[in-house]
């Protein structure tokens, strides 16, 4: 998991989701009440499996020589309260964060959004970093919601997934649709997709699209 999490940070850079040292990926260790997360303030170029840190689900450092990410409490709260989540990602990607700065969810006006998020990308509450307030906002917003990403007001994106790679994919897709919908709004009023069609698109993408294991 140290290697998986370390390697996935390169995807945040590849897709222009982060600048400097802002942003992080974490991954739950299967079968353990532990997760791996990026060390605080360490350059992406310097990240290795060896300098990843391991924390318990209360956010306490268990293993590693560096202090964990300043977002560790938020990640830990998500893992404690959403047992099916195996990966969490945080970015300040430009277009999605612009929606967060406006305090506005991204409306579902693209089939790609219906596929990936099952509707709009919701807005979470404003919360200060330092304790698990951000984590509480993430969980309150995403529990019972099909979206795997949330725009935390005046802050940025948090995304979740069954594993760290899935959470990174959600962060990448969130920024992609945030940019497209922003451009669409400069041209006029984007057309909403009917809820029945959203439901059908989501079901197809989640259950039919791609390669499936033979039964």
Coordinates of C-alpha atoms in Angstrom, one line a residue:
X1 CA 0.0 0.0 0.0
X2 CA 2.9 2.3 0.6
X3 CA 4.0 1.9 -3.0
X4 CA 0.5 2.2 -4.4
X5 CA -0.1 5.5 -2.5
X6 CA 3.3 6.9 -3.4
X7 CA 2.9 6.1 -7.1
X8 CA -0.6 7.5 -7.3
X9 CA 0.6 11.0 -6.3
X10 CA 2.3 11.2 -9.7
X11 CA -1.2 10.9 -11.2
X12 CA -2.3 14.1 -9.4
X13 CA 0.7 15.9 -11.0
X14 CA 0.0 14.3 -14.4
X15 CA -3.5 15.5 -14.5
X16 CA -2.7 19.0 -13.2
X17 CA -4.7 18.5 -10.0
X18 CA -2.1 19.9 -7.6
X19 CA 0.6 22.5 -7.2
X20 CA 3.7 22.5 -4.9
X21 CA 2.9 20.1 -2.0
X22 CA -0.9 20.7 -1.8
X23 CA -3.1 17.6 -2.1
X24 CA -2.8 14.0 -1.0
X25 CA -3.8 10.4 -1.5
X26 CA -4.4 7.8 1.2
X27 CA -5.2 4.1 1.1
X28 CA -6.8 1.8 3.7
X29 CA -4.7 -1.2 4.5
X30 CA -7.0 -4.2 3.8
X31 CA -7.9 -6.1 7.0
X32 CA -6.3 -3.6 9.3
X33 CA -7.6 -0.5 11.1
X34 CA -4.7 1.5 9.4
X35 CA -4.2 3.6 6.4
X36 CA -1.2 5.0 4.4
X37 CA -1.0 8.7 3.6
X38 CA 1.4 11.3 2.2
X39 CA 3.8 13.0 4.7
X40 CA 3.1 16.7 5.3
X41 CA 4.9 19.2 3.1
X42 CA 7.1 16.8 1.2
X43 CA 7.6 17.5 -2.5
X44 CA 5.9 15.1 -5.0
X45 CA 9.3 14.6 -6.6
X46 CA 10.6 13.3 -3.2
X47 CA 7.8 10.8 -2.4
X48 CA 8.8 7.2 -2.1
X49 CA 7.2 4.1 -0.6
X50 CA 9.6 4.4 2.3
X51 CA 8.6 8.0 3.3
X52 CA 4.9 7.3 3.3
X53 CA 3.4 7.2 6.8
X54 CA 1.0 4.8 8.4
X55 CA -1.8 6.0 10.7
X56 CA -4.6 4.4 12.7
X57 CA -8.2 5.3 12.2
X58 CA -8.0 8.0 14.8
X59 CA -5.2 9.7 12.7
X60 CA -2.4 8.8 15.1
X61 CA 1.0 8.1 13.6
X62 CA 1.8 4.4 13.8
X63 CA 4.8 4.1 11.5
X64 CA 7.0 6.5 9.6
X65 CA 9.7 9.1 10.2
X66 CA 7.7 12.1 8.9
X67 CA 4.6 13.9 10.2
X68 CA 1.5 12.9 8.3
X69 CA -0.5 15.2 6.0
X70 CA -2.3 18.1 7.6
X71 CA -5.5 16.5 6.2
X72 CA -5.0 13.2 8.1
X73 CA -7.8 13.9 10.5
X74 CA -10.3 14.3 7.6
X75 CA -9.1 11.1 6.0
X76 CA -9.3 9.2 9.3
X77 CA -12.8 10.4 9.9
X78 CA -13.9 9.1 6.5
X79 CA -12.3 5.7 7.1
X80 CA -13.9 5.4 10.5
X81 CA -17.4 6.3 9.3
X82 CA -17.4 4.8 5.8
X83 CA -16.1 1.3 6.1
X84 CA -16.5 0.5 2.4
X85 CA -14.1 3.4 1.4
X86 CA -10.6 2.2 0.7
X87 CA -9.1 5.4 -0.7
X88 CA -9.4 9.1 -0.1
X89 CA -7.9 11.9 -2.2
X90 CA -7.8 15.7 -1.7
X91 CA -6.9 18.3 -4.3
X92 CA -7.3 22.0 -4.9
X93 CA -7.8 21.5 -8.7
X94 CA -8.5 24.8 -10.4
X95 CA -12.0 24.4 -12.0
X96 CA -13.5 22.3 -9.2
X97 CA -12.1 24.6 -6.6
X98 CA -13.6 27.5 -8.4
X99 CA -17.1 25.9 -8.1
X100 CA -16.3 25.4 -4.4
X101 CA -15.3 29.0 -4.0
X102 CA -18.7 30.0 -5.5
X103 CA -20.4 27.7 -3.0
X104 CA -22.2 25.8 -5.8
X105 CA -22.5 22.1 -6.7
X106 CA -21.7 21.1 -10.3
X107 CA -25.0 20.3 -12.0
X108 CA -25.4 17.1 -13.9
X109 CA -25.5 18.3 -17.5
X110 CA -23.1 15.8 -19.0
X111 CA -23.6 12.1 -19.6
X112 CA -20.0 11.6 -18.2
X113 CA -21.3 13.0 -14.9
X114 CA -24.3 10.7 -14.9
X115 CA -22.0 7.8 -15.6
X116 CA -19.3 8.5 -13.0
X117 CA -21.2 10.4 -10.3
X118 CA -24.8 9.5 -10.7
X119 CA -25.9 13.1 -10.6
X120 CA -24.5 16.4 -9.5
X121 CA -21.3 16.7 -7.6
X122 CA -22.5 18.1 -4.3
X123 CA -21.3 20.9 -2.2
X124 CA -20.1 20.2 1.4
X125 CA -20.0 22.8 4.2
X126 CA -17.2 25.2 5.0
X127 CA -14.9 23.7 7.6
X128 CA -11.5 24.7 9.0
X129 CA -8.5 22.3 8.8
X130 CA -6.9 21.0 12.0
X131 CA -9.4 18.6 13.4
X132 CA -12.0 16.2 11.9
X133 CA -14.5 19.0 11.0
X134 CA -13.7 18.5 7.3
X135 CA -14.1 14.8 7.6
X136 CA -17.5 15.3 9.2
X137 CA -18.6 17.5 6.3
X138 CA -17.4 14.9 3.7
X139 CA -19.2 12.0 5.4
X140 CA -22.4 14.0 5.9
X141 CA -22.5 15.1 2.3
X142 CA -21.5 11.8 0.6
X143 CA -23.3 9.2 2.8
X144 CA -26.3 8.1 0.8
X145 CA -25.1 10.1 -2.3
X146 CA -23.9 8.4 -5.5
X147 CA -21.2 10.9 -6.0
X148 CA -17.7 9.9 -5.1
X149 CA -16.5 13.5 -5.0
X150 CA -17.5 16.5 -2.9
X151 CA -16.7 20.2 -3.3
X152 CA -15.9 21.5 0.2
X153 CA -17.0 25.1 0.3
X154 CA -14.2 27.6 -0.2
X155 CA -11.7 24.8 -0.1
X156 CA -11.4 22.1 -2.8
X157 CA -12.2 18.5 -3.7
X158 CA -12.3 15.4 -1.6
X159 CA -13.0 12.1 -3.4
X160 CA -13.4 8.6 -2.2
X161 CA -13.3 5.1 -3.8
X162 CA -13.2 1.4 -3.1
X163 CA -9.4 1.7 -3.3
X164 CA -6.9 4.6 -3.8
X165 CA -6.9 4.3 -7.6
X166 CA -10.6 4.6 -7.7
X167 CA -10.5 7.7 -5.5
X168 CA -7.9 9.3 -7.8
X169 CA -10.0 8.5 -10.8
X170 CA -12.9 10.3 -9.2
X171 CA -10.7 13.4 -8.5
X172 CA -9.6 13.4 -12.2
X173 CA -13.1 13.1 -13.5
X174 CA -14.4 15.8 -11.1
X175 CA -11.9 18.3 -12.5
X176 CA -12.7 17.3 -16.0
X177 CA -16.4 17.9 -15.8
X178 CA -15.9 21.0 -13.6
X179 CA -13.9 22.5 -16.5
X180 CA -16.4 21.5 -19.2
X181 CA -19.5 22.7 -17.3
X182 CA -17.7 26.0 -16.5
X183 CA -17.0 26.5 -20.2
X184 CA -20.6 25.6 -21.1
X185 CA -21.9 28.2 -18.7
X186 CA -19.8 30.9 -20.5
X187 CA -21.7 30.0 -23.7
X188 CA -25.2 30.0 -22.2
X189 CA -27.3 27.8 -19.9
X190 CA -26.4 24.1 -19.9
X191 CA -29.2 21.7 -20.5
X192 CA -30.1 19.4 -17.5
X193 CA -30.4 15.7 -18.0
X194 CA -33.7 14.1 -16.9
X195 CA -33.4 12.0 -13.7
X196 CA -34.6 8.8 -15.3
X197 CA -31.9 9.2 -17.9
X198 CA -29.3 9.9 -15.3
X199 CA -30.3 6.7 -13.5
X200 CA -30.1 4.6 -16.6
X201 CA -26.7 6.0 -17.6
X202 CA -25.3 5.4 -14.1
X203 CA -26.6 1.9 -14.0
X204 CA -25.1 1.1 -17.4
X205 CA -21.7 2.6 -16.6
X206 CA -21.5 1.0 -13.2
X207 CA -22.8 -2.5 -14.1
X208 CA -22.3 -3.0 -17.9
X209 CA -19.5 -0.8 -19.2
X210 CA -15.9 -2.2 -19.5
X211 CA -14.6 -5.7 -19.1
X212 CA -16.4 -8.0 -16.7
X213 CA -15.2 -11.2 -15.1
X214 CA -16.9 -14.3 -16.5
X215 CA -19.5 -15.8 -14.2

